Coordinates of C-alpha atoms in Angstrom, one line a residue:
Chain A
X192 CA 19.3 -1.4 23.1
X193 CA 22.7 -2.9 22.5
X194 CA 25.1 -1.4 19.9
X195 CA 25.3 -5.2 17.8
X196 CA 21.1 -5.0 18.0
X197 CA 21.1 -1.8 16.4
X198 CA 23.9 -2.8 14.2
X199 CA 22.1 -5.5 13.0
X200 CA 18.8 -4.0 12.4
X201 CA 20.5 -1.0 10.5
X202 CA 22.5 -3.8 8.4
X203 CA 18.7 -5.6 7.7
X204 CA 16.9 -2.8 6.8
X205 CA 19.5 -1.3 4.3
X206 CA 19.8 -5.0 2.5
X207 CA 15.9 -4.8 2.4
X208 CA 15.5 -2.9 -0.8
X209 CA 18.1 -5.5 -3.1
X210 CA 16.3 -8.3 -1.2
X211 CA 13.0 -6.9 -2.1
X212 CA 14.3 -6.8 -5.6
X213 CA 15.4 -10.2 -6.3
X214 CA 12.4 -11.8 -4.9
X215 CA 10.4 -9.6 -7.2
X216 CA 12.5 -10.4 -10.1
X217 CA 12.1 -14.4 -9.0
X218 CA 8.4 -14.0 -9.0
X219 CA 7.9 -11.7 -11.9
X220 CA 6.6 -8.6 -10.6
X221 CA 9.0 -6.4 -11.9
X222 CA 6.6 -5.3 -14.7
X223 CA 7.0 -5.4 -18.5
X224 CA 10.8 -4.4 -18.7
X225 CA 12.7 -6.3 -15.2
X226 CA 16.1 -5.4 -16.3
X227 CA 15.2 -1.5 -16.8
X228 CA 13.5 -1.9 -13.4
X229 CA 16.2 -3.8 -11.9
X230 CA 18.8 -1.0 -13.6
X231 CA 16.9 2.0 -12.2
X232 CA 15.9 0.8 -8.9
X233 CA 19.8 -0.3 -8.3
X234 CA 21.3 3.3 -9.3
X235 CA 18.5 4.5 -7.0
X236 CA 19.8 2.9 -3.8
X237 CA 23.2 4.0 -4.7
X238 CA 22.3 7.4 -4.9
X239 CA 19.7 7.4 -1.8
X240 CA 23.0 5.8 0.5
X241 CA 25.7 7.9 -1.3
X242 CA 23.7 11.1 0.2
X243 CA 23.1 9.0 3.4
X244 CA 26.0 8.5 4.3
X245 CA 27.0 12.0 3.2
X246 CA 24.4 13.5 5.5
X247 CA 25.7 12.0 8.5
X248 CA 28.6 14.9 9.1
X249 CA 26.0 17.6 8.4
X250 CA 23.7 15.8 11.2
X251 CA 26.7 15.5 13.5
X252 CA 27.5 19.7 13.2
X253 CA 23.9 20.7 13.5
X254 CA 22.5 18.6 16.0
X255 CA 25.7 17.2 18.0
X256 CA 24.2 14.1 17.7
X257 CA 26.9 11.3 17.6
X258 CA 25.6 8.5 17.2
X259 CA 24.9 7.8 13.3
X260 CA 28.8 8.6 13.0
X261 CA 28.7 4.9 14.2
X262 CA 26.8 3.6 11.1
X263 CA 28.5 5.9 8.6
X264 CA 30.9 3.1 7.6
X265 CA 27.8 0.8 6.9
X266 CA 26.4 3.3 5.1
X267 CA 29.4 4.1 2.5
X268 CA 29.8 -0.1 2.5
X269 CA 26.2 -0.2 1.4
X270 CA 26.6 2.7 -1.3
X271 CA 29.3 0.3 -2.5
X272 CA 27.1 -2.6 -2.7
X273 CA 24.5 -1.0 -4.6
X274 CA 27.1 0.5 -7.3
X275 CA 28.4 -2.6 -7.5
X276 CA 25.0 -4.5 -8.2
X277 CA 23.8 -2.0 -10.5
X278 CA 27.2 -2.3 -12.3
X279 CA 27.2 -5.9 -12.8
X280 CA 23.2 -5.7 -13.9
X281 CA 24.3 -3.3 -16.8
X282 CA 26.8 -5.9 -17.4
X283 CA 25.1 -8.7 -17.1
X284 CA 21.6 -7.8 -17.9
X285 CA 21.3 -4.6 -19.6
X286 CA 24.3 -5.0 -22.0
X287 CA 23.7 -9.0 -21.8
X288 CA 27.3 -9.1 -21.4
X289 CA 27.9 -7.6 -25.6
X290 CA 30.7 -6.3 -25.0
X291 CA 30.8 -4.6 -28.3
X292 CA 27.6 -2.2 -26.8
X293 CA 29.7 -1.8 -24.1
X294 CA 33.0 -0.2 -25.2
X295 CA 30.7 1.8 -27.1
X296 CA 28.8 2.7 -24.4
X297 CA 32.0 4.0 -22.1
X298 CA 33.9 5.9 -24.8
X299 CA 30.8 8.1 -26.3
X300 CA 27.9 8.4 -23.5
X301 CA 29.0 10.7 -21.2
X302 CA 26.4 9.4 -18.9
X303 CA 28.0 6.0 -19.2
X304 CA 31.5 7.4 -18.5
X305 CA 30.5 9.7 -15.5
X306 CA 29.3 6.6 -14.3
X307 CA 31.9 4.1 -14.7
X308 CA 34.5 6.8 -13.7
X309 CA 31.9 7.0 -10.2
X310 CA 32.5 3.4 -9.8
X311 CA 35.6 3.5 -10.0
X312 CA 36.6 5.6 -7.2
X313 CA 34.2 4.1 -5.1
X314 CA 36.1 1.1 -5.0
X315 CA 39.5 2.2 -3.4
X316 CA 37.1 3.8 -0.7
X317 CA 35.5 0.6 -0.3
X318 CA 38.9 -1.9 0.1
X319 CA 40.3 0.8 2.1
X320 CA 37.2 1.0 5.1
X321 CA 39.1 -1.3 7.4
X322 CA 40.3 -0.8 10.6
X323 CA 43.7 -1.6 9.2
X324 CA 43.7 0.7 5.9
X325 CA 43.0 3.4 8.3
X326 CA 45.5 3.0 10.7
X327 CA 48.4 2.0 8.2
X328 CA 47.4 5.5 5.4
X329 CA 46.7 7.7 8.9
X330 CA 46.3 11.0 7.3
X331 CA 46.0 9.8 3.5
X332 CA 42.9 7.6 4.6
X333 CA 40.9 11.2 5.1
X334 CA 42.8 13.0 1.8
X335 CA 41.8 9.3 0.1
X336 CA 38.0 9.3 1.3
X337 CA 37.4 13.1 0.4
X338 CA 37.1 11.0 -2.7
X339 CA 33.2 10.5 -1.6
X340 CA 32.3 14.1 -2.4
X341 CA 33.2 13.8 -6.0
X342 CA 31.9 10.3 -6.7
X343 CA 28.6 12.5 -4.9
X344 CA 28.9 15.2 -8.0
X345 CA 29.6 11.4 -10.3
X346 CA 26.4 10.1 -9.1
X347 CA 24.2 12.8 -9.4
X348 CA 25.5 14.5 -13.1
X349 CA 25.4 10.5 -13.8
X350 CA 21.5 10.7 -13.1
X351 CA 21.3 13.7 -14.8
X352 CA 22.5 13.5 -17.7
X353 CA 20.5 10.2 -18.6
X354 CA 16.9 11.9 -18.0
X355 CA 15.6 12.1 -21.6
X356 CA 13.5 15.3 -20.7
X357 CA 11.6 15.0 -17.1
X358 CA 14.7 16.5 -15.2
X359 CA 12.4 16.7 -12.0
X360 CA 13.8 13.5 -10.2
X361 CA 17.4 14.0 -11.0
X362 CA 17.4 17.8 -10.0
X363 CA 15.7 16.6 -6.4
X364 CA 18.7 14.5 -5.8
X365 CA 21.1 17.1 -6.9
X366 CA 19.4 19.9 -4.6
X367 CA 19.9 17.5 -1.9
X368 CA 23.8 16.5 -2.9
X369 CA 24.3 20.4 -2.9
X370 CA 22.4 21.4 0.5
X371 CA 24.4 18.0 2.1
X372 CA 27.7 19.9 0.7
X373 CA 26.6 23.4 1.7
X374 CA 26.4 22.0 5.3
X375 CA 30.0 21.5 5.9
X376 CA 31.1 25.2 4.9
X377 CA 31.9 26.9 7.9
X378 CA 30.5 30.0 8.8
X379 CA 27.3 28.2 7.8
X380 CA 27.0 25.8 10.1
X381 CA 28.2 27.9 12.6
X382 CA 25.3 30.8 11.3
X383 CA 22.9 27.7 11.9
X384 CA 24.2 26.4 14.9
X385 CA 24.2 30.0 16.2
X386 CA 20.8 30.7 15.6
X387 CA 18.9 27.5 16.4
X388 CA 21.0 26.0 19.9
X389 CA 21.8 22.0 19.4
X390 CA 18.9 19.6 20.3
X391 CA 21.1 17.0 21.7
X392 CA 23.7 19.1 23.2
X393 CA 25.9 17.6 26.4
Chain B
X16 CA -1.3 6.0 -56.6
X17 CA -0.1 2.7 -57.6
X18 CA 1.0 0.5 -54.4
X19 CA 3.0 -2.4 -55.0
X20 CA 2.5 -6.2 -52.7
X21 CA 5.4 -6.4 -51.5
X22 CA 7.6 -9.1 -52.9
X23 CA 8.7 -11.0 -49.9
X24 CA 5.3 -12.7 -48.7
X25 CA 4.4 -15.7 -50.7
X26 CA 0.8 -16.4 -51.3
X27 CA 1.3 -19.9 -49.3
X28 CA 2.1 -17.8 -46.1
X29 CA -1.2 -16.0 -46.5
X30 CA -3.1 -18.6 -45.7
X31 CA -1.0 -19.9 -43.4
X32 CA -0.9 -16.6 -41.5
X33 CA -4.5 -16.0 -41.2
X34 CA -5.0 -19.8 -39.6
X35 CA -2.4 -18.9 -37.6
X36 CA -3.9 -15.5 -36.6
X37 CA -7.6 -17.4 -35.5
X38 CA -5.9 -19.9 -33.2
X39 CA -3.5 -16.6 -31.3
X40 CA -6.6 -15.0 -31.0
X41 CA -8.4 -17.7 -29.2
X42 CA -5.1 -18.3 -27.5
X43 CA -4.7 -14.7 -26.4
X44 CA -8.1 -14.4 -25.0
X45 CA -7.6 -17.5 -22.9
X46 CA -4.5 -16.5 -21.4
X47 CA -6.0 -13.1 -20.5
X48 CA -8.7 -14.3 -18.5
X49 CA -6.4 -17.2 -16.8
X50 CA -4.2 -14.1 -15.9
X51 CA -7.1 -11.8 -14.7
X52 CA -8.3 -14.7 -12.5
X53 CA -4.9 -15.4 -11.2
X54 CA -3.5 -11.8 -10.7
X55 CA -4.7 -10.0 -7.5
X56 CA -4.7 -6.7 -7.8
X57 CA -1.5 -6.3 -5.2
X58 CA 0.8 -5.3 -8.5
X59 CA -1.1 -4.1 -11.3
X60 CA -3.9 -2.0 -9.6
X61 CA -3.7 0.6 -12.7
X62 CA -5.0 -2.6 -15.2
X63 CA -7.0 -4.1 -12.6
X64 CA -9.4 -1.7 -11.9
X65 CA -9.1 0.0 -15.5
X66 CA -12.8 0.9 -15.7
X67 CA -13.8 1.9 -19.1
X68 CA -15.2 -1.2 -21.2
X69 CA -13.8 -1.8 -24.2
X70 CA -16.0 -2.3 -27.1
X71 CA -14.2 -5.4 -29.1
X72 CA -14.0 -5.6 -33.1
X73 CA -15.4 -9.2 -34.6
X74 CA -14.4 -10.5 -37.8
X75 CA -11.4 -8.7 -38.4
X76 CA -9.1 -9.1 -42.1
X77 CA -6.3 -10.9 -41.6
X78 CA -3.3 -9.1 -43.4
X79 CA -0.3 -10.2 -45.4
X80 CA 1.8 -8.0 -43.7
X81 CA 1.6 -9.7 -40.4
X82 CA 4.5 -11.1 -38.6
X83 CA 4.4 -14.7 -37.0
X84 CA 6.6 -13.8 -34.0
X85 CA 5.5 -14.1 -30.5
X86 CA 2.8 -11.5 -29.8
X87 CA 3.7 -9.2 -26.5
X88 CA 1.2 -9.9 -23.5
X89 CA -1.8 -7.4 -23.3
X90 CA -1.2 -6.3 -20.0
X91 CA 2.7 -5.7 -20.9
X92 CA 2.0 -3.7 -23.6
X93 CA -1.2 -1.3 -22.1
X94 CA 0.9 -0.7 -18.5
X95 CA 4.1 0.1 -20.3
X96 CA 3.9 2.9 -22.1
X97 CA 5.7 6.3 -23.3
X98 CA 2.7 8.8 -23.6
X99 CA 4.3 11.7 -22.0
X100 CA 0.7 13.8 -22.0
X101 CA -0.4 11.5 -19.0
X102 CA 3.4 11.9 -17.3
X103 CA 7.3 10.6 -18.0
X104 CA 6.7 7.3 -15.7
X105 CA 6.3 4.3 -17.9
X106 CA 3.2 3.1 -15.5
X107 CA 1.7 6.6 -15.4
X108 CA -0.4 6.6 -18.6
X109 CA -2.0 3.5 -17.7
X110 CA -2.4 4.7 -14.3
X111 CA -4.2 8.1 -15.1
X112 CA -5.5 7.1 -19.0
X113 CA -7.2 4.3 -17.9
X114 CA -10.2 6.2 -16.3
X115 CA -10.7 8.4 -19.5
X116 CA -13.1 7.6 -21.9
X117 CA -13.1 10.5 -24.7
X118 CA -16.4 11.3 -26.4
X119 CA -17.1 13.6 -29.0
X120 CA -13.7 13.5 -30.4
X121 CA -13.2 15.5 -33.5
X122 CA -10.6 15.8 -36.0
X123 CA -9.3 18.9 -38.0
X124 CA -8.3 18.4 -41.2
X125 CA -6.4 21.4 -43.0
X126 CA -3.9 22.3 -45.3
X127 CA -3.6 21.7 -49.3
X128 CA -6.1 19.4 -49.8
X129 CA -9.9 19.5 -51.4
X130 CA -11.5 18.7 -48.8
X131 CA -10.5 20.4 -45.2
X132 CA -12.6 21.0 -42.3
X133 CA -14.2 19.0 -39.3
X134 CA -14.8 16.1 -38.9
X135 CA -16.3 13.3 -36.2
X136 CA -14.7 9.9 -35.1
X137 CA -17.7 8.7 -37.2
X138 CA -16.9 10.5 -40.0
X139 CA -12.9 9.2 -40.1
X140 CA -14.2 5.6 -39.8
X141 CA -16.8 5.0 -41.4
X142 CA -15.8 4.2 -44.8
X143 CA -13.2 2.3 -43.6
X144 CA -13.1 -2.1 -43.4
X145 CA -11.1 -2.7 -40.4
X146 CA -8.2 -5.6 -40.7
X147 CA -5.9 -6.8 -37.8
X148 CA -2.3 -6.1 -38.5
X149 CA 0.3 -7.6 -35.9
X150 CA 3.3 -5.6 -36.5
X151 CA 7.0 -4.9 -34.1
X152 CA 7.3 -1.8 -32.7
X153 CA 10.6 -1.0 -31.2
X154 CA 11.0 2.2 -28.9
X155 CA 13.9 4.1 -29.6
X156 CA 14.7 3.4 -25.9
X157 CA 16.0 -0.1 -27.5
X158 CA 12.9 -1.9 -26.3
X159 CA 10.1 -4.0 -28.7
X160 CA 7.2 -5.3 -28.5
X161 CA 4.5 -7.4 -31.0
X162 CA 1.1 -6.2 -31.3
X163 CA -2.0 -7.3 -32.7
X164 CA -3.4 -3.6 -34.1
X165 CA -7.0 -2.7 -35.4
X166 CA -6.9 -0.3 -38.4
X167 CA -6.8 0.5 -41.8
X168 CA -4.5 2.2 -44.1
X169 CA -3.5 5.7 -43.8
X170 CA -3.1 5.9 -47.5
X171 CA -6.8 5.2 -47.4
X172 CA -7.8 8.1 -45.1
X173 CA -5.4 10.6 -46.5
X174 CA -7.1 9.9 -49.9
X175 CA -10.5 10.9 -49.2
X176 CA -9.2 14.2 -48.5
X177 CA -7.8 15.1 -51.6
X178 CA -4.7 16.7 -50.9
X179 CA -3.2 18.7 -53.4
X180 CA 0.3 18.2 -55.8
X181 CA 1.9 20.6 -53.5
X182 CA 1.5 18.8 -50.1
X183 CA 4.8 17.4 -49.5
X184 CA 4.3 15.8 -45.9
X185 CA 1.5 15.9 -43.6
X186 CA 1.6 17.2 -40.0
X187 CA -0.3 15.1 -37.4
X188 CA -1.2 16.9 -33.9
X189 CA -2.0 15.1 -30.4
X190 CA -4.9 16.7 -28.3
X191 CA -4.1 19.5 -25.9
X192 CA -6.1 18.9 -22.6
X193 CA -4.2 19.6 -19.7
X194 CA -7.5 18.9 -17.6
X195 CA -7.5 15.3 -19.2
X196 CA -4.1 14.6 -19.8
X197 CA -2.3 15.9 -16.7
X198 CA 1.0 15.3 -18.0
X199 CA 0.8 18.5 -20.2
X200 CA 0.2 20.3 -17.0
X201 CA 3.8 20.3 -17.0
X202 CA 6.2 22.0 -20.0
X203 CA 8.5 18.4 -20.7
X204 CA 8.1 18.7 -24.0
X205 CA 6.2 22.2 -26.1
X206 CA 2.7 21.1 -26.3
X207 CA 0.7 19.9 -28.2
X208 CA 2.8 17.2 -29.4
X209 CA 3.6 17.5 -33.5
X210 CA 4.6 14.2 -35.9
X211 CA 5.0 14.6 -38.9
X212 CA 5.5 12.2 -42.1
X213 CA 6.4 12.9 -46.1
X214 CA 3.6 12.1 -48.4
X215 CA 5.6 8.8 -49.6
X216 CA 5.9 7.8 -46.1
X217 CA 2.3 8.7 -45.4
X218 CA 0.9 6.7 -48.6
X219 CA 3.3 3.7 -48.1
X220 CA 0.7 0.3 -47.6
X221 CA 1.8 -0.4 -44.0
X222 CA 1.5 3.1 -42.3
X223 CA -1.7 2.2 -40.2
X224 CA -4.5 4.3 -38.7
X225 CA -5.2 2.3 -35.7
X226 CA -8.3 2.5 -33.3
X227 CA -7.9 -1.0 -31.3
X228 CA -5.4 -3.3 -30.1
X229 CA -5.7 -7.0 -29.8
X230 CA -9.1 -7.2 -31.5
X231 CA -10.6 -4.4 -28.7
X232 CA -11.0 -0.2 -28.7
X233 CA -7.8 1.5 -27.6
X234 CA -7.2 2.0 -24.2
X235 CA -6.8 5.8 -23.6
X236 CA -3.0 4.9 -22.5
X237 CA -2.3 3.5 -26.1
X238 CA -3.5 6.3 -28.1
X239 CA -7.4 6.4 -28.3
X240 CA -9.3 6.9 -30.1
X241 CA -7.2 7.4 -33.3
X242 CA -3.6 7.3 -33.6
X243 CA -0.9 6.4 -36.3
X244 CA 1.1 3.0 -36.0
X245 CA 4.4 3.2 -38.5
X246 CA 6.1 -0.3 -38.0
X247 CA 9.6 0.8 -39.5
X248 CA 10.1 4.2 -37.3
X249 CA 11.2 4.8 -34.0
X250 CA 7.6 4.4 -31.7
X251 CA 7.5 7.9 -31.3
X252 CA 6.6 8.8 -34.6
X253 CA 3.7 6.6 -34.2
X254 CA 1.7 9.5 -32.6
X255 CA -1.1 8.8 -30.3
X256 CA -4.7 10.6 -30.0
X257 CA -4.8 12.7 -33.1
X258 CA -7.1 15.7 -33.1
X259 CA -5.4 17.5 -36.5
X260 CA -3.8 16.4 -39.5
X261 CA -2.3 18.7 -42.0
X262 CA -1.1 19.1 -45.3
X263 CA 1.6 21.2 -45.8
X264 CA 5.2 22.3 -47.9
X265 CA 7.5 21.6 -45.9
X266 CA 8.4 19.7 -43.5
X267 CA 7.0 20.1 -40.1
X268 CA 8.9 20.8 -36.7
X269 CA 7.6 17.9 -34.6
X270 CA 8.3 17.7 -31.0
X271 CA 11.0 15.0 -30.3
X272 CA 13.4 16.7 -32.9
X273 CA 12.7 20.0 -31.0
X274 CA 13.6 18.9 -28.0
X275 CA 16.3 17.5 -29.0
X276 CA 17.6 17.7 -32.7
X277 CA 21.2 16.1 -32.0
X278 CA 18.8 12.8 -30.7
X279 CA 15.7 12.3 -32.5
X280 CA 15.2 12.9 -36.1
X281 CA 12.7 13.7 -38.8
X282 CA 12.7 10.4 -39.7
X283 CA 13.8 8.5 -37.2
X284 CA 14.1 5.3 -39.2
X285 CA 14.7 2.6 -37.2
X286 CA 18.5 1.7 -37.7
X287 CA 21.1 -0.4 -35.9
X288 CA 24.0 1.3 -37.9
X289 CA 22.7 4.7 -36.6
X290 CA 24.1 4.5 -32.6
X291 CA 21.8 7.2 -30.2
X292 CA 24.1 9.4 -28.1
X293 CA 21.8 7.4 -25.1
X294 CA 20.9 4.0 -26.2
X295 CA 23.0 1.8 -29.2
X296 CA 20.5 0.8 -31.2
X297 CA 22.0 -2.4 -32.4
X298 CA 19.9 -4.7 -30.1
X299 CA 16.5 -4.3 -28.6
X300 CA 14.9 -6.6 -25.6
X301 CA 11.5 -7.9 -25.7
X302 CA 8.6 -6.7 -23.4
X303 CA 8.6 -9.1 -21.0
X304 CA 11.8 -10.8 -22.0
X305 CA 15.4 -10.8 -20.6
X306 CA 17.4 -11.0 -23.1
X307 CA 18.5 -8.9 -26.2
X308 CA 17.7 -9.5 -29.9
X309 CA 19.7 -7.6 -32.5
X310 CA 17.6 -4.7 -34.4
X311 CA 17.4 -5.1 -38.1
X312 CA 16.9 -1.9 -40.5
X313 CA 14.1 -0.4 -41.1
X314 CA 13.0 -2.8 -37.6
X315 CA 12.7 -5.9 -40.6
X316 CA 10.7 -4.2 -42.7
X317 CA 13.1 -2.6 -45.6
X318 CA 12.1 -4.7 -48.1
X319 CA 9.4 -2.7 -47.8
X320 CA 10.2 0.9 -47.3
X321 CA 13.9 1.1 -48.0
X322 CA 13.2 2.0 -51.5
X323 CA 12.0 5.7 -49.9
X324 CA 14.8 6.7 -49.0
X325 CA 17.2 5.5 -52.0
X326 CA 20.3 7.9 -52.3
X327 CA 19.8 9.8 -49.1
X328 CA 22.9 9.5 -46.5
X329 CA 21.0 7.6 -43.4
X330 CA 23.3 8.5 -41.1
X331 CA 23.1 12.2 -41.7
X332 CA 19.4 12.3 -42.0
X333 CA 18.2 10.0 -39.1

């Protein structure tokens, strides 16, 4: 199949769950509460393409598979999207734009904080994905992007922290954050690697 | 006990309200069955195929305390739902409640009082005339809704027990079934779940003992067969699917404020002034709206109640 086919498919398929969303929201199914639906499902996706595009290295070192580096820009672009989304429905639709709630909201909910501080550092990963950004910061770009491991931690504790008592959902997202990060330690991979000789090895 | 009509509702809006009342009834009941015929089962399966029949409740009193606003839909306010006993997810207890249909529910009644012991579902209701009392409710996750409740008067129940001087507040207890509620299969919060209420707050005129919902039973989800409905508190102090009520000294550790004392209160009053370190409780949105309405104290009712808690510091005892 041809690398743009793939390309495009990958870019379709990762767009499917806001599409999903919005036509959901146009045709009320979203339930009893749409904006708490809308708010949770967003912060979902973020969190299912922040660790997506965090597992692609680990895949890389274990398997030698290649490949997926390919789509890993996609992937953080999407992670991007998602925040971005779910930050403008808080705005818009969970905070109805009171902005009075809001200040509040930042300066005593650590939840709120950890994930507006998240955000935050998402973005300069985000403007600087070009082809151009990389070339012109050369080794800054990869001390700038190490960024994503933290805004990992941001979006997880961010979850976390939220959960008024059923910590089950959150603490399956932060087992896998922590396995994804335990995967690029050394002597680890090289244990694994050792032990269980590459499937897509050349 | 001498209870006092509250001063706000003019005689003129009686009558008003209970014409009112017959004509959202009929209302209601159309809509319902225009949106059972319309709604496949695609999105809702849990309320589609709920398979226990509901007995309905003819002929119900119409009450002064009644508010005119628009009543939540049926189906928004069975299949959303915090009962953590059938699991966290808001869908959940109308997913695995709906099949459940309890029978030969008992309650315990114990403590200071004349009269404790055992008693049926029969027993509890029997005396009682049963009036329709649409009341808010707002969650304490800063959403509402409107609901047309079946009940009477806890004051009424409590009575018949004859508690004694000494019984300061009464303790309220949710089943324990982990068999039939599969949530407490899990330790979210320390089973069984406790509320618990001062004796002014019990006897006030609008804490209701409610055993149907828009002129039908209960579903399981909502609290059958017998649960508490206190219009002015946080919803979780409306507890659901009593099996014990107690009068005791002092007041009782109930499950939300165990969990976690720095967010939920004894009284848990509903108050915009009083921000929760996870949701500011200055506005509320609608079941089934999009938009936000600002929360008033006491959730509009402090004509009513605010003369309880005269001289206490609100903010300290939330």
């Amino acid at each position: 199949m041809p690398a743009f086919l793939i390309k495009s498919v990958v870019f379709l398929l990762c767009l499917s769950p806001a599409v999903w969303l919005a036509w959901q929201a146009f045709n009320d199914q979203l339930g009893a509460n749409p904006v708490e639906v809308l708010t949770h499902q967003s912060g979902l996706w973020t969190l299912r393409f922040l660790l997506l595009t965090l597992a692609i290295t680990p895949l890389r070192t274990l398997s030698g598979w290649r490949y997926p580096g390919r789509l890993r820009r996609m992937f953080g672009l999407y992670t991007f999207f998602y925040a971005l989304l779910h930050f403008l429905i808080y705005l818009a639709l969970d905070r109805a734009l009171f902005f009075d709630d809001i200040w509040q909201d930042i300066a005593e909910r650590p939840y709120i904080m950890i994930g507006f501080t998240t955000f935050l550092m998402l973005l300069p990963l985000a403007i600087t994905s070009n082809n151009r950004s990389m070339k012109r910061l050369g080794k800054r770009w990869k001390q700038l992007h190490r960024l994503v491991y933290l805004c990992g931690l941001g979006g997880v504790l961010h979850y976390l922290w939220l959960v008024k008592a059923d910590l089950l959902n959150p603490a399956i997202y932060l087992t896998i954050f922590l396995l994804l990060m335990l995967l690029r330690i050394k002597p680890i991979t090289t244990w694994l690697t050792f032990r269980r000789p590459s499937l897509f090895s050349h | 006990m001498l209870i006092k009509k509250p001063h706000d509702i003019k005689p003129s809006e009686i009558t008003d309200e209970s014409h009112y009342l017959n004509r959202r009834a009929l209302l209601q009941s159309a809509g319902l069955m225009a949106g059972g015929l319309l709604l496949p089962s695609l999105f809702n399966p849990q309320t589609a195929e709920a398979s226990v029949a509901l007995d309905s409740y003819p002929n119900l009193k119409a009450s002064a305390f009644s508010t005119d606003e628009k009543i939540t839909t049926y189906d928004n306010a069975t299949s959303y739902c915090n009962f953590y006993e059938f699991g966290t997810g808001k869908s959940d207890p109308s997913q695995y409640a709906s099949k459940v249909k309890p029978k030969g529910w008992e309650v315990t009644v114990a403590g200071a009082c004349d009269k404790p012991g055992q008693y049926t579902l029969e027993d509890i209701l029997k005396p009682h005339a049963l009036e329709e009392r649409i009341y808010r409710l707002r969650c304490v996750e800063a959403w509402s809704m409107v609901v047309p409740w079946v009940g009477f008067p806890l004051v009424d129940l409590l009575k018949r027990f004859q508690p004694h001087s000494r019984a300061k507040y009464v303790r309220f207890e949710t089943l324990y079934d982990p068999n039939l509620m599969p949530g407490q299969k899990r330790n979210v919060l320390d089973w069984p779940y406790v509320e618990g209420l001062r004796i002014d707050e019990a006897t006030h005129p609008l804490a209701l003992v409610v055993i149907g919902m828009y002129g039908k039973q209960l579903p399981m989800q909502n609290g059958a067969p017998l649960r508490l409905v206190l219009p002015w508190k946080y919803g979780f102090k409306s507890i659901k699917s009593i099996v014990k009520i107690e009068f005791v000294e002092k007041p009782p550790r109930t499950s939300w404020n165990l969990s976690a004392p720095r967010e939920y209160g004894f009284y848990a009053n509903v108050n915009p002034a009083v921000s929760h370190p996870r949701w500011s409780q200055s506005r509320e949105r609608r079941l089934g709206s999009w938009g936000k309405q600002k929360t008033l104290p006491f959730n509009g009712y402090a004509e009513q109640v605010a003369h309880l808690y005269k001289g206490m510091d609100l903010k300290k005892q939330f």
